[in-house]
């Protein structure tokens, strides 16, 4: 499956952005999807994940209550709604997919998108 992340940009602290991860090539509903982020000079970290049906979601503690992951299988797209953004949310955000359930481990994901940059100014 091919993934295309989009929706990044520059936003002030306290603002919102919605990232999209569009998929093509396979039956999208067969894949769980995760969002990860990588800040300059840091490792790539788990942000959120959603199951194939969308009924199960998981969030990193740092974003719980501020970010919401959702999916529209009819549109082959997963979204990451990011509210109350903080400067420490600045990173390149990547979406990834795997054919089983959700996981917080980036090594568990087989397919990756190219990343979209989110910059939060203070």
Short mmCIF file of N, CA and C in Angstrom, two decimals:
data_model
loop_
_atom_site.label_atom_id
_atom_site.label_comp_id
_atom_site.label_asym_id
_atom_site.label_seq_id
_atom_site.Cartn_x
_atom_site.Cartn_y
_atom_site.Cartn_z
N UNK A 1 0.85 -1.18 0.00
CA UNK A 1 0.00 0.00 0.00
C UNK A 1 0.89 1.23 0.00
N UNK A 2 0.49 2.24 -0.79
CA UNK A 2 1.24 3.50 -0.83
C UNK A 2 0.52 4.53 0.03
N UNK A 3 1.30 5.29 0.79
CA UNK A 3 0.74 6.27 1.70
C UNK A 3 1.25 7.66 1.36
N UNK A 4 0.38 8.64 1.46
CA UNK A 4 0.73 10.04 1.18
C UNK A 4 0.22 10.90 2.32
N UNK A 5 1.15 11.44 3.11
CA UNK A 5 0.78 12.33 4.22
C UNK A 5 0.73 13.77 3.74
N UNK A 6 -0.22 14.53 4.26
CA UNK A 6 -0.33 15.94 3.90
C UNK A 6 -1.00 16.70 5.03
N UNK A 7 -1.01 18.02 4.91
CA UNK A 7 -1.70 18.86 5.87
C UNK A 7 -0.81 19.60 6.85
N UNK A 8 0.48 19.37 6.79
CA UNK A 8 1.39 20.07 7.69
C UNK A 8 1.50 21.54 7.33
N UNK A 9 2.12 22.30 8.22
CA UNK A 9 2.29 23.72 7.99
C UNK A 9 2.78 24.43 9.23
N UNK A 10 2.74 25.74 9.18
CA UNK A 10 3.15 26.58 10.30
C UNK A 10 1.91 27.09 11.03
N UNK A 11 1.91 26.92 12.35
CA UNK A 11 0.76 27.34 13.16
C UNK A 11 1.28 27.90 14.47
N UNK A 12 0.54 28.84 15.04
CA UNK A 12 0.92 29.38 16.34
C UNK A 12 0.53 28.42 17.46
N UNK A 13 1.21 28.52 18.56
CA UNK A 13 0.88 27.71 19.73
C UNK A 13 -0.59 27.93 20.10
N UNK A 14 -1.27 26.84 20.41
CA UNK A 14 -2.69 26.90 20.72
C UNK A 14 -3.58 26.66 19.52
N UNK A 15 -2.99 26.67 18.35
CA UNK A 15 -3.75 26.47 17.13
C UNK A 15 -3.99 25.01 16.80
N UNK A 16 -4.59 24.79 15.63
CA UNK A 16 -4.97 23.44 15.20
C UNK A 16 -4.52 23.18 13.78
N UNK A 17 -4.30 21.91 13.50
CA UNK A 17 -4.04 21.43 12.15
C UNK A 17 -4.67 20.06 12.01
N UNK A 18 -5.03 19.69 10.79
CA UNK A 18 -5.49 18.35 10.53
C UNK A 18 -4.61 17.72 9.46
N UNK A 19 -3.96 16.64 9.82
CA UNK A 19 -3.14 15.89 8.88
C UNK A 19 -3.99 14.80 8.23
N UNK A 20 -3.65 14.49 6.99
CA UNK A 20 -4.32 13.42 6.27
C UNK A 20 -3.29 12.41 5.79
N UNK A 21 -3.69 11.16 5.75
CA UNK A 21 -2.86 10.09 5.22
C UNK A 21 -3.71 9.34 4.21
N UNK A 22 -3.44 9.57 2.94
CA UNK A 22 -4.22 8.95 1.88
C UNK A 22 -3.50 7.69 1.40
N UNK A 23 -4.26 6.62 1.23
CA UNK A 23 -3.69 5.33 0.85
C UNK A 23 -4.17 4.90 -0.52
N UNK A 24 -3.34 4.14 -1.20
CA UNK A 24 -3.71 3.57 -2.48
C UNK A 24 -2.99 2.25 -2.67
N UNK A 25 -3.50 1.42 -3.55
CA UNK A 25 -2.80 0.20 -3.92
C UNK A 25 -3.34 -1.08 -3.35
N UNK A 26 -3.92 -1.03 -2.16
CA UNK A 26 -4.46 -2.24 -1.55
C UNK A 26 -5.81 -1.87 -0.91
N UNK A 27 -6.47 -2.86 -0.33
CA UNK A 27 -7.71 -2.60 0.38
C UNK A 27 -7.38 -1.92 1.69
N UNK A 28 -7.69 -0.66 1.79
CA UNK A 28 -7.26 0.16 2.91
C UNK A 28 -7.79 -0.36 4.24
N UNK A 29 -9.00 -0.88 4.25
CA UNK A 29 -9.60 -1.34 5.50
C UNK A 29 -8.91 -2.60 6.05
N UNK A 30 -7.99 -3.17 5.32
CA UNK A 30 -7.22 -4.32 5.81
C UNK A 30 -6.02 -3.90 6.66
N UNK A 31 -5.80 -2.58 6.81
CA UNK A 31 -4.60 -2.09 7.46
C UNK A 31 -4.89 -1.19 8.65
N UNK A 32 -4.18 -1.46 9.74
CA UNK A 32 -4.13 -0.49 10.82
C UNK A 32 -3.14 0.61 10.44
N UNK A 33 -3.35 1.79 10.98
CA UNK A 33 -2.51 2.94 10.61
C UNK A 33 -2.00 3.63 11.87
N UNK A 34 -0.75 4.01 11.82
CA UNK A 34 -0.16 4.77 12.93
C UNK A 34 0.43 6.07 12.43
N UNK A 35 0.45 7.04 13.33
CA UNK A 35 1.16 8.30 13.09
C UNK A 35 2.37 8.34 14.02
N UNK A 36 3.48 8.75 13.47
CA UNK A 36 4.72 8.92 14.22
C UNK A 36 5.27 10.31 13.91
N UNK A 37 6.15 10.80 14.74
CA UNK A 37 6.76 12.09 14.47
C UNK A 37 8.23 12.07 14.84
N UNK A 38 8.99 12.90 14.14
CA UNK A 38 10.42 12.98 14.38
C UNK A 38 10.84 14.44 14.39
N UNK A 39 11.27 14.88 15.56
CA UNK A 39 11.78 16.24 15.72
C UNK A 39 13.25 16.26 15.32
N UNK A 40 13.78 17.42 14.97
CA UNK A 40 15.19 17.50 14.56
C UNK A 40 16.13 16.95 15.62
N UNK A 41 16.99 16.03 15.21
CA UNK A 41 17.97 15.46 16.12
C UNK A 41 17.43 14.43 17.09
N UNK A 42 16.16 14.04 16.92
CA UNK A 42 15.55 13.08 17.84
C UNK A 42 15.08 11.84 17.09
N UNK A 43 14.74 10.83 17.86
CA UNK A 43 14.23 9.60 17.27
C UNK A 43 12.78 9.78 16.83
N UNK A 44 12.34 8.89 15.97
CA UNK A 44 10.96 8.89 15.53
C UNK A 44 10.10 8.25 16.62
N UNK A 45 9.07 8.96 17.05
CA UNK A 45 8.25 8.52 18.18
C UNK A 45 6.80 8.27 17.77
N UNK A 46 6.18 7.37 18.48
CA UNK A 46 4.77 7.06 18.28
C UNK A 46 3.91 8.24 18.72
N UNK A 47 2.85 8.50 17.92
CA UNK A 47 1.89 9.56 18.26
C UNK A 47 0.51 8.96 18.50
N UNK A 48 0.00 8.23 17.51
CA UNK A 48 -1.35 7.67 17.61
C UNK A 48 -1.49 6.54 16.61
N UNK A 49 -2.48 5.68 16.87
CA UNK A 49 -2.75 4.57 15.96
C UNK A 49 -4.24 4.27 15.97
N UNK A 50 -4.69 3.67 14.87
CA UNK A 50 -6.10 3.32 14.74
C UNK A 50 -6.21 1.96 14.09
N UNK A 51 -7.16 1.17 14.56
CA UNK A 51 -7.34 -0.18 14.04
C UNK A 51 -7.98 -0.16 12.66
N UNK A 52 -8.06 -1.34 12.06
CA UNK A 52 -8.60 -1.43 10.70
C UNK A 52 -10.04 -0.94 10.62
N UNK A 53 -10.82 -1.23 11.64
CA UNK A 53 -12.22 -0.82 11.63
C UNK A 53 -12.41 0.61 12.13
N UNK A 54 -11.42 1.11 12.85
CA UNK A 54 -11.53 2.43 13.47
C UNK A 54 -12.07 2.39 14.88
N UNK A 55 -12.42 1.20 15.36
CA UNK A 55 -13.03 1.11 16.70
C UNK A 55 -12.00 1.23 17.82
N UNK A 56 -10.75 0.90 17.52
CA UNK A 56 -9.70 0.94 18.54
C UNK A 56 -8.70 2.03 18.18
N UNK A 57 -8.43 2.91 19.14
CA UNK A 57 -7.43 3.96 18.95
C UNK A 57 -6.46 3.94 20.13
N UNK A 58 -5.29 4.48 19.92
CA UNK A 58 -4.25 4.52 20.94
C UNK A 58 -3.47 5.80 20.75
N UNK A 59 -3.08 6.42 21.88
CA UNK A 59 -2.39 7.70 21.82
C UNK A 59 -1.19 7.71 22.76
N UNK A 60 -0.16 8.41 22.34
CA UNK A 60 0.94 8.69 23.26
C UNK A 60 0.43 9.63 24.35
N UNK A 61 0.99 9.49 25.54
CA UNK A 61 0.55 10.33 26.65
C UNK A 61 0.71 11.82 26.34
N UNK A 62 1.72 12.15 25.57
CA UNK A 62 2.02 13.55 25.29
C UNK A 62 0.96 14.24 24.43
N UNK A 63 0.13 13.45 23.74
CA UNK A 63 -0.87 14.05 22.85
C UNK A 63 -2.29 13.71 23.26
N UNK A 64 -2.45 12.84 24.24
CA UNK A 64 -3.78 12.39 24.66
C UNK A 64 -4.61 13.59 25.12
N UNK A 65 -5.82 13.67 24.61
CA UNK A 65 -6.70 14.78 24.95
C UNK A 65 -6.57 15.97 24.02
N UNK A 66 -5.51 16.00 23.20
CA UNK A 66 -5.32 17.10 22.26
C UNK A 66 -5.43 16.63 20.81
N UNK A 67 -4.99 15.42 20.53
CA UNK A 67 -5.01 14.88 19.17
C UNK A 67 -6.09 13.81 19.07
N UNK A 68 -6.69 13.71 17.88
CA UNK A 68 -7.69 12.68 17.62
C UNK A 68 -7.39 12.02 16.27
N UNK A 69 -7.28 10.71 16.30
CA UNK A 69 -7.07 9.97 15.06
C UNK A 69 -8.41 9.37 14.62
N UNK A 70 -8.66 9.40 13.32
CA UNK A 70 -9.89 8.83 12.78
C UNK A 70 -9.60 8.33 11.37
N UNK A 71 -10.56 7.60 10.82
CA UNK A 71 -10.36 7.11 9.46
C UNK A 71 -11.69 7.07 8.73
N UNK A 72 -11.60 7.20 7.42
CA UNK A 72 -12.73 7.06 6.52
C UNK A 72 -12.31 6.03 5.47
N UNK A 73 -12.71 4.79 5.68
CA UNK A 73 -12.28 3.73 4.77
C UNK A 73 -12.86 3.90 3.36
N UNK A 74 -13.99 4.55 3.26
CA UNK A 74 -14.57 4.80 1.93
C UNK A 74 -13.70 5.76 1.13
N UNK A 75 -12.96 6.63 1.83
CA UNK A 75 -12.07 7.59 1.18
C UNK A 75 -10.61 7.17 1.26
N UNK A 76 -10.37 5.99 1.84
CA UNK A 76 -8.98 5.48 1.97
C UNK A 76 -8.08 6.50 2.66
N UNK A 77 -8.59 7.11 3.71
CA UNK A 77 -7.85 8.18 4.36
C UNK A 77 -7.95 8.08 5.88
N UNK A 78 -6.81 8.33 6.54
CA UNK A 78 -6.75 8.46 7.99
C UNK A 78 -6.40 9.91 8.31
N UNK A 79 -7.02 10.42 9.36
CA UNK A 79 -6.81 11.81 9.75
C UNK A 79 -6.19 11.88 11.14
N UNK A 80 -5.44 12.95 11.36
CA UNK A 80 -4.95 13.26 12.70
C UNK A 80 -5.30 14.71 12.97
N UNK A 81 -6.34 14.90 13.77
CA UNK A 81 -6.74 16.24 14.18
C UNK A 81 -5.90 16.66 15.38
N UNK A 82 -5.17 17.75 15.24
CA UNK A 82 -4.27 18.21 16.29
C UNK A 82 -4.74 19.56 16.80
N UNK A 83 -5.14 19.59 18.05
CA UNK A 83 -5.61 20.82 18.69
C UNK A 83 -4.65 21.22 19.81
N UNK A 84 -4.78 22.46 20.25
CA UNK A 84 -3.95 22.97 21.35
C UNK A 84 -2.48 22.67 21.12
N UNK A 85 -2.03 22.97 19.93
CA UNK A 85 -0.65 22.64 19.57
C UNK A 85 0.36 23.41 20.40
N UNK A 86 1.48 22.75 20.67
CA UNK A 86 2.55 23.32 21.47
C UNK A 86 3.84 23.34 20.63
N UNK A 87 4.77 24.21 20.96
CA UNK A 87 6.04 24.22 20.22
C UNK A 87 6.72 22.85 20.20
N UNK A 88 6.57 22.08 21.26
CA UNK A 88 7.20 20.76 21.31
C UNK A 88 6.53 19.75 20.39
N UNK A 89 5.42 20.11 19.76
CA UNK A 89 4.81 19.24 18.74
C UNK A 89 5.48 19.42 17.38
N UNK A 90 6.38 20.38 17.27
CA UNK A 90 7.08 20.60 16.01
C UNK A 90 7.88 19.37 15.61
N UNK A 91 7.62 18.87 14.41
CA UNK A 91 8.26 17.65 13.94
C UNK A 91 7.80 17.35 12.51
N UNK A 92 8.47 16.40 11.89
CA UNK A 92 7.94 15.80 10.67
C UNK A 92 7.05 14.65 11.10
N UNK A 93 5.84 14.64 10.60
CA UNK A 93 4.86 13.62 10.95
C UNK A 93 4.74 12.61 9.81
N UNK A 94 4.81 11.35 10.19
CA UNK A 94 4.74 10.25 9.23
C UNK A 94 3.54 9.37 9.55
N UNK A 95 2.88 8.88 8.50
CA UNK A 95 1.89 7.84 8.70
C UNK A 95 2.46 6.52 8.19
N UNK A 96 2.00 5.44 8.79
CA UNK A 96 2.49 4.11 8.45
C UNK A 96 1.36 3.11 8.60
N UNK A 97 1.46 1.98 7.93
CA UNK A 97 0.39 0.98 8.01
C UNK A 97 0.95 -0.41 8.22
N UNK A 98 0.12 -1.25 8.80
CA UNK A 98 0.45 -2.65 8.99
C UNK A 98 -0.83 -3.45 8.88
N UNK A 99 -0.68 -4.74 8.55
CA UNK A 99 -1.86 -5.54 8.20
C UNK A 99 -2.52 -6.21 9.38
N UNK A 100 -1.99 -6.00 10.59
CA UNK A 100 -2.61 -6.65 11.74
C UNK A 100 -3.20 -5.53 12.62
N UNK A 101 -2.98 -5.57 13.92
CA UNK A 101 -3.58 -4.56 14.80
C UNK A 101 -2.68 -3.37 15.00
N UNK A 102 -3.11 -2.48 15.87
CA UNK A 102 -2.32 -1.30 16.16
C UNK A 102 -1.06 -1.67 16.93
N UNK A 103 -0.06 -0.82 16.83
CA UNK A 103 1.19 -1.01 17.55
C UNK A 103 1.82 0.35 17.79
N UNK A 104 2.58 0.45 18.87
CA UNK A 104 3.33 1.67 19.17
C UNK A 104 4.76 1.58 18.63
N UNK A 105 5.14 0.43 18.12
CA UNK A 105 6.51 0.22 17.64
C UNK A 105 6.61 0.55 16.15
N UNK A 106 7.54 1.44 15.81
CA UNK A 106 7.67 1.81 14.40
C UNK A 106 8.17 0.62 13.58
N UNK A 107 8.88 -0.29 14.21
CA UNK A 107 9.38 -1.47 13.48
C UNK A 107 8.26 -2.44 13.11
N UNK A 108 7.09 -2.27 13.69
CA UNK A 108 5.97 -3.16 13.39
C UNK A 108 5.24 -2.76 12.11
N UNK A 109 5.55 -1.59 11.57
CA UNK A 109 4.84 -1.09 10.40
C UNK A 109 5.62 -1.36 9.12
N UNK A 110 4.91 -1.80 8.10
CA UNK A 110 5.54 -2.22 6.86
C UNK A 110 5.63 -1.11 5.82
N UNK A 111 4.65 -0.22 5.83
CA UNK A 111 4.56 0.79 4.79
C UNK A 111 4.56 2.18 5.42
N UNK A 112 5.31 3.09 4.79
CA UNK A 112 5.46 4.43 5.33
C UNK A 112 5.21 5.48 4.25
N UNK A 113 4.59 6.59 4.69
CA UNK A 113 4.46 7.74 3.83
C UNK A 113 5.71 8.61 3.92
N UNK A 114 5.73 9.70 3.17
CA UNK A 114 6.94 10.52 3.05
C UNK A 114 7.10 11.56 4.15
N UNK A 115 6.09 11.82 4.94
CA UNK A 115 6.20 12.79 6.03
C UNK A 115 5.71 14.16 5.64
N UNK A 116 5.16 14.86 6.61
CA UNK A 116 4.71 16.24 6.42
C UNK A 116 5.16 17.05 7.64
N UNK A 117 5.70 18.24 7.39
CA UNK A 117 6.31 19.04 8.45
C UNK A 117 5.27 19.89 9.16
N UNK A 118 5.27 19.79 10.47
CA UNK A 118 4.44 20.63 11.33
C UNK A 118 5.36 21.51 12.16
N UNK A 119 5.16 22.81 12.08
CA UNK A 119 5.96 23.76 12.85
C UNK A 119 5.02 24.59 13.71
N UNK A 120 5.24 24.57 15.02
CA UNK A 120 4.41 25.32 15.95
C UNK A 120 5.26 26.42 16.56
N UNK A 121 4.88 27.66 16.31
CA UNK A 121 5.64 28.79 16.83
C UNK A 121 5.09 29.24 18.18
N UNK A 122 5.97 29.74 19.01
CA UNK A 122 5.56 30.16 20.36
C UNK A 122 5.13 31.61 20.38
#
